[in-house]
Coordinates of C-alpha atoms in Angstrom, one line a residue:
Chain J
M7 CA -121.9 36.0 -84.1
R8 CA -118.7 34.4 -82.7
G9 CA -115.5 34.3 -84.9
V10 CA -114.2 37.6 -84.1
V11 CA -112.5 37.3 -80.8
I12 CA -110.8 40.1 -79.1
P13 CA -107.2 38.9 -78.3
I14 CA -107.3 40.0 -74.8
S15 CA -110.3 38.4 -73.3
M16 CA -111.4 35.8 -70.7
V17 CA -110.2 32.3 -71.3
P18 CA -112.8 30.0 -69.8
G19 CA -111.4 27.7 -67.2
N20 CA -111.8 26.2 -63.8
S21 CA -108.0 26.6 -62.4
V22 CA -107.3 27.9 -59.0
I23 CA -106.4 31.4 -60.7
H24 CA -109.8 31.5 -62.3
R25 CA -111.6 30.9 -59.1
I26 CA -109.8 33.4 -57.0
S27 CA -111.8 36.8 -56.8
P28 CA -110.5 39.4 -59.3
L29 CA -109.5 41.7 -56.5
P30 CA -106.3 39.8 -55.4
K31 CA -105.3 39.4 -59.0
L32 CA -105.8 43.1 -59.7
L33 CA -103.8 43.8 -56.6
L34 CA -101.0 41.5 -57.6
A35 CA -100.9 43.0 -61.0
G36 CA -100.6 46.5 -59.5
C37 CA -98.0 45.4 -57.2
V38 CA -95.7 43.8 -59.9
L39 CA -96.2 47.0 -61.7
V40 CA -94.9 49.1 -58.8
L41 CA -92.1 46.5 -58.1
S42 CA -90.8 46.4 -61.8
F43 CA -90.7 50.0 -62.0
S44 CA -88.6 50.4 -58.7
T45 CA -85.9 47.9 -59.7
R46 CA -83.3 47.5 -62.5
N47 CA -82.2 44.3 -61.2
P48 CA -82.3 41.8 -63.8
A49 CA -82.5 38.8 -61.5
I50 CA -85.4 40.2 -59.5
L51 CA -87.3 41.1 -62.7
G52 CA -86.4 37.7 -64.1
A53 CA -87.9 36.1 -61.0
L54 CA -91.1 38.1 -61.5
I55 CA -91.3 36.8 -65.0
V56 CA -90.9 33.2 -63.9
L57 CA -93.6 33.7 -61.1
G58 CA -95.9 35.1 -63.8
M59 CA -95.1 32.0 -66.0
V60 CA -96.0 29.8 -63.2
M61 CA -99.3 31.7 -62.9
V62 CA -100.0 31.3 -66.6
S63 CA -99.3 27.4 -66.4
V64 CA -101.5 27.0 -63.5
A65 CA -104.2 29.0 -65.2
N66 CA -103.5 26.9 -68.3
I67 CA -103.7 29.9 -70.7
W68 CA -100.5 29.3 -72.6
K69 CA -101.9 29.5 -76.0
P70 CA -103.8 32.8 -75.8
F71 CA -101.2 34.2 -73.8
L72 CA -98.5 33.5 -76.3
R73 CA -100.7 34.8 -79.0
V74 CA -100.7 38.3 -77.5
M75 CA -96.9 38.0 -76.5
A76 CA -96.2 37.2 -80.2
I77 CA -97.5 40.6 -81.1
L78 CA -95.9 42.4 -78.0
F79 CA -92.5 40.8 -77.7
P80 CA -91.1 42.0 -81.0
I81 CA -92.2 45.5 -80.2
L82 CA -90.6 45.3 -76.9
L83 CA -87.4 44.1 -78.5
T84 CA -86.9 47.6 -80.1
L85 CA -86.1 48.8 -76.5
I86 CA -82.9 46.6 -76.7
T87 CA -81.9 48.1 -80.1
L88 CA -82.8 51.7 -79.3
Q89 CA -81.3 51.4 -75.7
S90 CA -78.0 50.0 -76.7
I91 CA -77.2 52.9 -78.9
A92 CA -78.8 55.5 -77.0
P93 CA -79.1 54.5 -73.3
A94 CA -81.5 56.2 -71.1
F95 CA -78.9 56.1 -68.4
P96 CA -76.8 58.8 -66.7
R97 CA -73.4 59.3 -68.5
P98 CA -70.6 58.2 -68.6
W99 CA -71.5 55.4 -70.9
T100 CA -69.0 52.5 -71.4
P101 CA -68.7 51.6 -75.2
I102 CA -68.5 48.0 -75.9
V103 CA -68.4 47.8 -79.8
S104 CA -68.6 50.3 -82.6
M105 CA -70.4 49.5 -85.8
G106 CA -70.0 52.5 -88.2
P107 CA -71.9 55.4 -86.8
F108 CA -73.4 53.3 -84.0
T109 CA -71.7 52.4 -80.7
I110 CA -73.2 49.9 -78.4
Y111 CA -72.9 50.9 -74.8
Q112 CA -72.8 48.6 -71.8
E113 CA -75.3 50.8 -70.0
G114 CA -77.3 50.5 -73.0
I115 CA -77.6 46.8 -73.2
Y116 CA -78.2 46.5 -69.5
S117 CA -80.9 49.2 -69.7
G118 CA -82.5 47.6 -72.7
V119 CA -82.6 44.1 -71.2
T120 CA -84.0 45.2 -67.9
M121 CA -86.7 47.4 -69.8
V122 CA -87.7 44.3 -71.7
E123 CA -87.9 42.2 -68.6
R124 CA -89.9 45.1 -66.9
A125 CA -92.4 45.3 -69.5
T126 CA -92.7 41.4 -69.9
S127 CA -93.3 40.9 -66.2
M128 CA -95.9 43.6 -66.0
T129 CA -97.7 42.2 -69.0
I130 CA -97.6 38.7 -67.8
F131 CA -99.4 39.4 -64.5
A132 CA -101.9 41.8 -66.3
L133 CA -102.8 39.3 -69.0
A134 CA -103.0 36.5 -66.3
A135 CA -105.6 38.7 -64.4
I136 CA -107.5 39.7 -67.5
M137 CA -107.5 36.3 -69.1
T138 CA -108.8 34.5 -65.9
T139 CA -111.5 36.9 -65.0
H140 CA -114.9 37.2 -66.5
P141 CA -115.2 40.8 -67.9
S142 CA -118.3 41.6 -65.9
D143 CA -116.5 40.5 -62.6
L144 CA -113.6 42.7 -63.6
F145 CA -115.8 45.7 -64.0
A146 CA -117.6 44.9 -60.8
S147 CA -114.3 44.7 -59.0
L148 CA -113.1 47.9 -60.6
Q149 CA -116.3 49.6 -59.5
K150 CA -115.8 48.2 -55.9
I151 CA -112.5 49.8 -55.6
G152 CA -113.9 53.1 -56.6
M153 CA -113.9 53.5 -60.4
P154 CA -116.8 55.9 -61.4
Y155 CA -119.9 54.0 -62.8
V156 CA -119.9 56.1 -65.9
L157 CA -116.1 55.3 -66.8
N158 CA -116.8 51.6 -66.0
F159 CA -119.6 51.7 -68.4
I160 CA -117.6 53.4 -71.1
L161 CA -115.1 50.7 -70.8
T162 CA -117.7 47.9 -70.9
M163 CA -119.3 49.4 -73.9
T164 CA -115.9 49.8 -75.9
L165 CA -115.2 46.1 -75.1
Q166 CA -118.6 45.3 -76.5
L167 CA -118.3 47.6 -79.7
I168 CA -115.0 46.3 -80.9
P169 CA -116.3 42.8 -82.2
I170 CA -119.6 44.7 -83.4
L171 CA -117.7 47.1 -85.5
Q172 CA -115.4 44.2 -86.9
K173 CA -118.5 42.4 -87.9
E174 CA -119.7 45.6 -89.7
F175 CA -116.6 46.1 -91.2
T176 CA -116.8 42.6 -92.7
T177 CA -120.3 43.2 -94.0
V178 CA -119.3 46.5 -95.7
L179 CA -116.3 44.7 -97.3
S180 CA -118.3 42.1 -98.7
A181 CA -120.9 44.5 -100.0
Q182 CA -118.2 46.4 -101.6
K183 CA -116.7 43.2 -103.2
S184 CA -120.2 42.2 -104.4
R185 CA -120.4 45.6 -106.3
G186 CA -117.2 44.8 -108.0
L187 CA -114.9 46.8 -105.8
K188 CA -111.6 45.6 -104.7
G189 CA -112.2 43.5 -101.7
T190 CA -108.9 42.9 -100.3
G191 CA -105.7 45.0 -99.4
F192 CA -105.5 48.4 -97.9
A193 CA -107.3 50.0 -101.0
A194 CA -110.5 48.2 -99.9
V195 CA -110.2 49.1 -96.3
L196 CA -110.1 52.9 -96.9
P197 CA -113.5 53.4 -98.5
S198 CA -115.1 51.0 -96.0
M199 CA -114.2 53.5 -93.1
V200 CA -116.8 56.0 -94.0
P201 CA -119.8 53.6 -93.8
V202 CA -118.6 51.8 -90.7
F203 CA -118.0 55.0 -88.9
V204 CA -121.3 56.6 -90.0
G205 CA -123.0 53.5 -88.8
A206 CA -121.2 53.6 -85.5
I207 CA -122.2 57.2 -84.9
E208 CA -125.8 56.1 -85.7
R209 CA -125.7 53.2 -83.4
V210 CA -124.4 55.2 -80.6
Q211 CA -127.1 57.9 -81.0
Q212 CA -129.7 55.2 -81.0
L213 CA -128.1 53.5 -78.0
S214 CA -128.1 56.7 -76.0
I215 CA -131.8 57.2 -76.5
S216 CA -132.3 53.4 -75.6
L217 CA -130.2 53.7 -72.5
E218 CA -131.9 57.0 -71.5
S219 CA -135.2 55.1 -71.9
R220 CA -134.0 52.7 -69.3
A221 CA -133.4 55.3 -66.7
F222 CA -129.6 55.7 -67.3
G223 CA -128.4 58.8 -65.7
S224 CA -131.3 59.1 -63.5
S225 CA -130.7 60.6 -60.2
G226 CA -130.8 58.6 -57.0
A227 CA -128.9 55.7 -55.8
K228 CA -127.8 53.0 -58.0
T229 CA -127.5 49.4 -57.4
S230 CA -125.0 46.8 -59.1
Y231 CA -126.4 43.4 -60.2
R232 CA -123.0 41.8 -60.7
S233 CA -121.2 41.7 -57.2
V234 CA -117.8 40.1 -56.5
K235 CA -117.7 37.9 -53.5
V236 CA -114.5 38.3 -51.6
S237 CA -113.7 35.4 -49.1
W238 CA -111.2 35.2 -46.4
V239 CA -108.8 33.4 -48.8
D240 CA -108.9 36.4 -51.1
Y241 CA -108.3 38.7 -48.0
L242 CA -105.4 36.4 -47.0
L243 CA -104.0 36.6 -50.6
M244 CA -104.2 40.4 -50.7
L245 CA -102.5 40.6 -47.3
L246 CA -99.7 38.4 -48.5
T247 CA -99.4 40.2 -51.7
T248 CA -99.1 43.5 -49.9
F249 CA -96.6 42.1 -47.3
G250 CA -94.5 40.4 -49.9
T251 CA -94.5 43.7 -52.1
C252 CA -93.6 45.9 -49.2
G253 CA -90.8 43.5 -48.1
L254 CA -89.2 43.4 -51.6
L255 CA -89.7 47.2 -52.0
Y256 CA -87.6 47.6 -48.7
W257 CA -84.9 45.2 -49.9
I258 CA -84.8 47.0 -53.2
I259 CA -84.5 50.4 -51.7
T260 CA -82.0 49.5 -49.0
D261 CA -79.5 47.2 -50.8
P262 CA -77.4 49.2 -53.1
S263 CA -75.7 45.9 -54.3
L264 CA -78.7 45.2 -56.4
D265 CA -77.6 47.7 -59.0
W266 CA -75.8 45.5 -61.3
S267 CA -75.4 48.1 -64.1
R268 CA -71.6 48.4 -63.6
T269 CA -71.0 44.9 -62.5
L270 CA -73.0 42.8 -65.0
I271 CA -70.6 43.1 -67.9
F272 CA -71.9 42.0 -71.5
A273 CA -69.1 40.5 -73.5
P274 CA -68.9 42.1 -76.9
W275 CA -70.1 39.1 -78.7
L276 CA -73.2 38.8 -76.3
A277 CA -73.9 42.4 -76.8
I278 CA -73.7 42.1 -80.6
T279 CA -75.8 39.0 -80.7
L280 CA -78.5 40.5 -78.5
F281 CA -78.5 43.8 -80.6
T282 CA -78.7 41.8 -83.7
L283 CA -81.4 39.4 -82.6
A284 CA -83.6 42.0 -81.2
T285 CA -83.4 44.1 -84.4
I286 CA -83.9 41.1 -86.8
G287 CA -86.8 40.0 -84.5
F288 CA -88.4 43.3 -84.8
L289 CA -87.8 43.7 -88.5
I290 CA -89.4 40.2 -89.2
F291 CA -92.5 41.3 -87.1
V292 CA -92.9 44.5 -89.1
I293 CA -92.6 42.6 -92.4
I294 CA -95.1 40.1 -91.3
A295 CA -97.4 42.9 -90.0
I296 CA -97.2 44.6 -93.3
R297 CA -98.1 41.5 -95.2
V298 CA -100.9 40.7 -93.1
V299 CA -102.4 44.3 -93.4
L300 CA -102.0 44.2 -97.1
R301 CA -103.8 40.9 -97.5
A302 CA -106.6 41.6 -95.0
Chain Y
M5 CA -164.4 54.2 -71.9
S6 CA -165.8 57.8 -71.7
G7 CA -165.3 59.5 -68.5
E8 CA -162.2 57.5 -68.0
K9 CA -158.8 59.5 -67.7
P10 CA -156.5 58.8 -70.5
I11 CA -153.1 57.4 -69.7
L12 CA -151.6 59.4 -72.6
E13 CA -153.0 62.7 -73.7
I14 CA -151.5 64.6 -76.6
K15 CA -152.8 68.2 -77.0
D16 CA -152.1 70.3 -80.1
L17 CA -148.7 68.8 -80.6
T18 CA -146.6 70.4 -83.5
F19 CA -142.9 69.5 -83.9
T20 CA -140.3 70.7 -86.1
Y21 CA -136.9 69.1 -86.2
A22 CA -133.9 71.6 -85.7
G23 CA -133.1 72.7 -89.2
A24 CA -136.2 71.4 -91.0
E25 CA -138.5 73.5 -93.0
T26 CA -141.7 71.7 -92.4
P27 CA -143.0 70.3 -89.3
A28 CA -142.7 66.6 -88.7
L29 CA -145.9 66.6 -86.6
K30 CA -148.8 68.9 -87.3
N31 CA -151.4 69.7 -84.6
I32 CA -151.8 66.2 -83.1
N33 CA -154.6 65.5 -80.7
L34 CA -154.9 62.0 -79.1
Q35 CA -156.1 60.3 -76.1
I36 CA -155.0 56.8 -75.3
F37 CA -156.5 54.8 -72.6
E38 CA -155.1 52.2 -70.3
G39 CA -155.2 48.7 -71.8
E40 CA -155.5 49.9 -75.4
Y41 CA -153.4 48.2 -78.3
V42 CA -152.8 51.1 -80.6
A43 CA -151.4 50.5 -84.1
L44 CA -149.7 53.4 -85.8
L45 CA -149.8 53.1 -89.6
G46 CA -148.3 55.3 -92.1
L47 CA -145.6 55.5 -94.7
N48 CA -142.0 56.1 -93.8
G49 CA -141.6 59.7 -93.0
S50 CA -145.2 60.2 -92.0
G51 CA -144.3 61.0 -88.4
K52 CA -144.9 57.9 -86.6
T53 CA -141.4 57.5 -85.0
T54 CA -141.4 61.3 -84.1
L55 CA -144.8 60.9 -82.4
Q56 CA -143.4 57.8 -80.5
L57 CA -140.4 59.7 -79.4
C58 CA -142.6 62.4 -78.0
I59 CA -144.3 59.9 -75.7
N60 CA -141.4 59.2 -73.5
A61 CA -140.0 62.8 -73.6
V62 CA -136.9 61.9 -76.0
I63 CA -138.5 64.9 -77.7
P64 CA -137.9 67.6 -76.4
H65 CA -135.2 66.5 -74.0
M66 CA -132.8 64.6 -76.2
I67 CA -133.7 65.6 -79.8
M68 CA -133.6 69.2 -80.7
G69 CA -136.4 71.1 -82.4
D70 CA -139.4 73.3 -82.0
M71 CA -142.2 71.8 -79.9
E72 CA -145.6 73.3 -79.4
G73 CA -148.6 71.7 -77.5
S74 CA -148.2 69.2 -74.7
V75 CA -147.9 65.5 -74.2
T76 CA -149.0 64.3 -70.7
V77 CA -148.2 60.8 -69.6
Q78 CA -150.0 59.7 -66.4
D79 CA -150.5 63.3 -65.5
L80 CA -146.8 64.0 -66.0
D81 CA -146.0 66.7 -68.6
T82 CA -143.0 65.5 -70.8
A83 CA -141.8 69.1 -71.0
E84 CA -140.9 68.8 -67.5
Y85 CA -139.8 65.2 -67.0
P86 CA -136.9 64.0 -68.9
T87 CA -136.9 60.5 -70.4
R88 CA -135.0 58.8 -67.6
E89 CA -137.7 60.0 -65.2
L90 CA -140.4 58.4 -67.3
A91 CA -138.6 55.0 -67.7
K92 CA -141.0 53.5 -65.1
I93 CA -144.0 54.5 -66.9
V94 CA -143.0 54.3 -70.7
G95 CA -140.9 51.3 -72.0
V96 CA -139.7 51.8 -75.5
V97 CA -138.6 49.2 -78.0
F98 CA -136.9 50.6 -81.2
D99 CA -136.6 49.0 -84.7
N100 CA -133.0 47.8 -84.5
P101 CA -132.5 45.3 -81.8
E102 CA -128.6 45.4 -82.0
F103 CA -128.8 49.2 -81.4
Q104 CA -130.4 48.8 -77.9
L105 CA -128.2 46.2 -76.3
S106 CA -125.0 46.9 -74.6
Q107 CA -124.3 44.5 -71.9
M108 CA -122.3 41.4 -71.6
S109 CA -125.1 39.0 -70.9
V110 CA -128.9 38.8 -71.1
A111 CA -129.4 39.0 -67.4
E112 CA -127.2 42.1 -67.1
E113 CA -129.0 43.7 -70.0
I114 CA -132.2 43.5 -68.1
A115 CA -130.5 44.3 -64.8
L116 CA -129.2 47.5 -66.5
G117 CA -132.4 49.4 -66.1
L118 CA -133.1 48.1 -62.7
E119 CA -129.6 49.1 -61.5
N120 CA -130.4 52.7 -62.7
L121 CA -133.7 52.6 -60.7
G122 CA -131.8 51.5 -57.6
V123 CA -133.6 48.3 -57.2
A124 CA -132.2 46.0 -54.5
V125 CA -130.0 43.3 -55.9
E126 CA -132.1 40.4 -54.3
E127 CA -135.2 41.7 -55.9
M128 CA -133.5 41.6 -59.4
N129 CA -133.2 37.9 -60.0
P130 CA -136.9 37.3 -59.6
I131 CA -137.8 40.2 -61.9
I132 CA -135.2 39.0 -64.6
H133 CA -136.7 35.5 -64.3
E134 CA -140.3 36.7 -64.6
V135 CA -139.6 38.9 -67.6
L136 CA -137.5 36.3 -69.4
D137 CA -140.3 34.0 -68.9
I138 CA -142.8 36.5 -70.4
V139 CA -140.9 36.9 -73.5
G140 CA -139.9 33.3 -73.7
L141 CA -136.1 33.6 -73.3
S142 CA -136.0 31.5 -70.0
G143 CA -132.6 29.9 -69.5
L144 CA -130.7 32.2 -71.6
G145 CA -129.7 34.6 -68.9
D146 CA -126.0 33.9 -69.3
R147 CA -125.7 34.3 -73.0
S148 CA -124.3 37.3 -74.7
P149 CA -127.1 39.5 -76.1
F150 CA -125.1 39.5 -79.3
E151 CA -125.3 35.8 -79.8
L152 CA -129.1 35.8 -80.0
S153 CA -131.1 35.8 -83.2
G154 CA -133.0 39.0 -84.3
G155 CA -136.4 37.9 -82.8
Q156 CA -134.8 36.8 -79.5
Q157 CA -132.8 40.1 -79.3
Q158 CA -136.0 42.1 -80.0
R159 CA -137.8 40.1 -77.4
L160 CA -134.8 40.8 -75.0
S161 CA -135.3 44.5 -75.6
I162 CA -139.0 44.0 -74.7
A163 CA -137.9 42.1 -71.5
A164 CA -135.4 44.9 -70.6
A165 CA -138.3 47.5 -70.9
L166 CA -140.7 45.3 -69.1
A167 CA -138.3 44.8 -66.1
M168 CA -139.0 48.5 -65.2
R169 CA -142.7 47.8 -65.0
P170 CA -143.9 50.4 -67.4
Q171 CA -147.7 51.0 -68.1
I172 CA -147.1 51.8 -71.6
L173 CA -145.1 49.9 -74.1
V174 CA -144.0 52.0 -77.0
M175 CA -142.7 49.9 -80.0
D176 CA -141.3 51.5 -83.1
E177 CA -141.4 48.9 -86.0
P178 CA -140.2 46.3 -83.6
T179 CA -140.1 43.6 -86.5
S180 CA -138.5 45.6 -89.4
N181 CA -135.2 44.1 -88.8
V182 CA -136.5 40.6 -87.8
D183 CA -136.9 37.4 -89.8
P184 CA -140.5 36.1 -90.4
I185 CA -140.3 33.6 -87.3
G186 CA -139.0 36.4 -85.2
K187 CA -141.8 38.8 -86.3
E188 CA -144.4 36.3 -85.0
E189 CA -142.6 35.9 -81.8
V190 CA -142.5 39.7 -81.1
F191 CA -146.1 40.2 -82.1
A192 CA -147.2 37.3 -79.9
V193 CA -145.4 38.8 -76.9
A194 CA -146.9 42.2 -77.5
A195 CA -150.3 40.8 -77.7
K196 CA -149.9 38.5 -74.7
L197 CA -148.8 41.5 -72.7
N198 CA -151.8 43.5 -73.8
R199 CA -154.3 40.7 -73.2
E200 CA -153.0 39.3 -69.9
R201 CA -151.4 42.2 -68.1
K202 CA -153.6 45.0 -69.6
M203 CA -150.5 46.7 -70.9
T204 CA -151.1 49.7 -73.1
V205 CA -149.3 49.1 -76.4
I206 CA -148.4 51.6 -78.8
M207 CA -146.8 50.0 -82.0
A208 CA -145.8 51.4 -85.2
E209 CA -146.1 48.7 -87.9
H210 CA -146.3 48.1 -91.6
E211 CA -147.9 44.6 -91.1
V212 CA -151.6 45.6 -91.6
E213 CA -152.9 42.2 -91.3
V214 CA -151.3 41.5 -87.9
M215 CA -152.4 44.9 -86.7
A216 CA -156.0 44.3 -87.8
A217 CA -156.0 41.1 -85.8
Y218 CA -154.4 42.5 -82.6
A219 CA -154.9 46.3 -82.3
N220 CA -158.2 47.7 -81.0
R221 CA -157.5 51.3 -82.4
I222 CA -155.6 52.1 -85.5
I223 CA -154.2 55.6 -86.0
V224 CA -153.1 56.5 -89.5
M225 CA -150.6 59.1 -90.1
D226 CA -149.9 61.0 -93.2
H227 CA -147.3 63.9 -93.6
G228 CA -147.2 64.5 -89.9
E229 CA -151.0 64.5 -89.4
V230 CA -153.5 61.8 -87.9
I231 CA -155.8 61.4 -90.8
L232 CA -157.7 58.3 -89.3
N233 CA -158.2 57.3 -85.8
G234 CA -160.6 54.4 -84.8
T235 CA -161.2 50.7 -84.5
P236 CA -159.5 48.5 -87.3
T237 CA -163.1 48.1 -88.9
E238 CA -163.6 51.9 -89.0
V239 CA -160.3 52.6 -90.2
F240 CA -159.7 49.9 -92.8
S241 CA -163.2 50.5 -94.3
Q242 CA -162.0 54.0 -95.5
L243 CA -160.1 52.4 -98.4
D244 CA -159.9 55.5 -100.5
V245 CA -158.4 57.5 -97.6
L246 CA -155.9 55.0 -97.0
E247 CA -155.0 54.7 -100.6
K248 CA -154.5 58.3 -101.0
A249 CA -152.0 58.0 -98.2
G250 CA -150.3 55.3 -100.0
L251 CA -151.2 52.6 -97.5
R252 CA -152.5 49.1 -98.0
V253 CA -155.5 47.5 -96.2
P254 CA -155.6 43.8 -95.2
Q255 CA -155.9 41.5 -98.1
V256 CA -159.4 40.3 -96.9
T257 CA -160.6 43.9 -96.7
E258 CA -159.4 44.5 -100.2
M259 CA -161.1 41.4 -101.5
A260 CA -164.5 42.3 -99.7
Y261 CA -164.2 45.7 -101.4
R262 CA -163.7 44.2 -104.8
L263 CA -166.6 41.8 -104.2
E264 CA -168.8 44.8 -103.5
H265 CA -167.9 46.6 -106.6
D266 CA -167.6 43.6 -109.1
R267 CA -170.0 41.3 -107.7
S268 CA -172.4 43.8 -105.9
A269 CA -172.0 42.2 -102.4
H270 CA -173.1 44.5 -99.8
W271 CA -171.2 45.3 -96.6
N272 CA -172.8 48.7 -95.9
S273 CA -169.2 50.3 -96.1
V274 CA -168.1 48.1 -93.1
Y275 CA -165.6 45.7 -94.4
P276 CA -164.2 42.7 -92.6
V277 CA -160.5 43.1 -91.6
T278 CA -159.4 39.8 -90.4
T279 CA -159.7 36.4 -92.1
E280 CA -161.9 35.2 -89.5
E281 CA -164.3 38.1 -89.8
A282 CA -164.3 37.7 -93.7
F283 CA -165.0 34.1 -93.4
Q284 CA -168.0 34.7 -91.1
R285 CA -169.4 37.3 -93.5
I286 CA -168.7 35.7 -97.0
A287 CA -169.6 32.1 -96.0
P288 CA -173.3 32.8 -96.0
L289 CA -173.1 33.9 -99.6
F290 CA -172.4 30.4 -100.6
G291 CA -175.4 29.1 -98.8
G292 CA -175.1 25.9 -96.7
K293 CA -174.9 25.9 -93.0
H294 CA -173.7 28.7 -90.9
D295 CA -174.5 30.3 -87.6

């Protein structure tokens, strides 16, 4: 049964990014994570985002990528709203404008914008890595870099169970509809929970017996069917990534002029516009989400 | 077969599930020999599943309860060896195919057991090919197990069990969640394994006609006890005992029985159990050529 698709899963393709072994991709995603948390410079974070978008373009995964971002970005926008009025920044704060009980601070806008950039850059690289890698290869790679077998297995199982539970949910909903119960809206979802979860528990029990019957958990050495091939190109890429990251980190740490929090001044109109747009964007998202849930 | 050592020996087995009042199995004594195709018949709740879970040590290692007596599989006492250690001897297929599958692809599903046994990666592909070929799923190695039909999924479960090279294949109502075509496929694979590879098959089923045709031993269970144990002809000829246990006999046996009572045909209490057999014995009554 197709039809139910996990939003974050592999998008088949044959781009350069698809063909690179998962290890350099995972490393790059990790490096970007480190980098984006070590700087608040909007230009560097912006550059990372652009680089990430180049990767998305090369891999040709814009559509699924934007689908995930459409959910994520409005949530991220709350950062701007909240940060502007309560910055996570050492005082003193410089007020830009006051609107009733709220004051928008310069540091707040700066902090909000950089946080959104930070989260976006991390997400882009992580998504690009996940969307261009077959899940099995991804797990094989994780295992290769030392993730415990059982933990890896739990992750694989979880990914498998999501579509199965969705399918079971649909079945239960249709069954209830056919007995004249309400088939849509939140009122229909609640009574379906019990049968779906009881079914899930039964499934897990049966599965554990099944797995045990196939020697799962037996003592002795295990082997792994899926293996990731790492070529010299991959090693080169990993080397480049590591060096690039180290270089950037060195620059970030040693160059104090990269802190633009006091120099990048937001004009009052820009601050208000950003604040309003972020708030409206988030509210629209919330309204759409509620409507979708109620109609489901 | 006398004198031969049984591959599975059950002695005075009594099992009560934790919290249950009455035992699910009462004083079971069975010997099963290599290469036998054993059909377990009985109503739901008669103890078929419980008995099968005892064979690969799920009872007493994974399901709690009170177990007396002993189950010995190839000289290994199940009380001492947990399920995972018996995986190389006993392969198990359960009734719901979807509840047995967990991997991203058919090939990985089969590889799972091999990985757990520590089989070298180079040896895996030939084994995967071989077992997929046996169950008739060649070429589907890259598909997701959840995209297969019920019959295919159940055959995949068989393949996954086979990959570990078991000597006994235990199947618990393997076709109860499968469509009619899928049923045929599963029965055909089990019969082929038994015939060509001398695999010992122990199958719980409700399809008496199929079991009469394939099995060489029928064990009938009722309320946790073995009430009949013999060849299909021996067992299905005991119509009254089966009826008391709430079980049906093959349609041809039923017809032969009624012919005897209404039309005074004489079978000497040995009734035909398959269509072929029935034809052989009924045809002469109509005269004409026969051999």
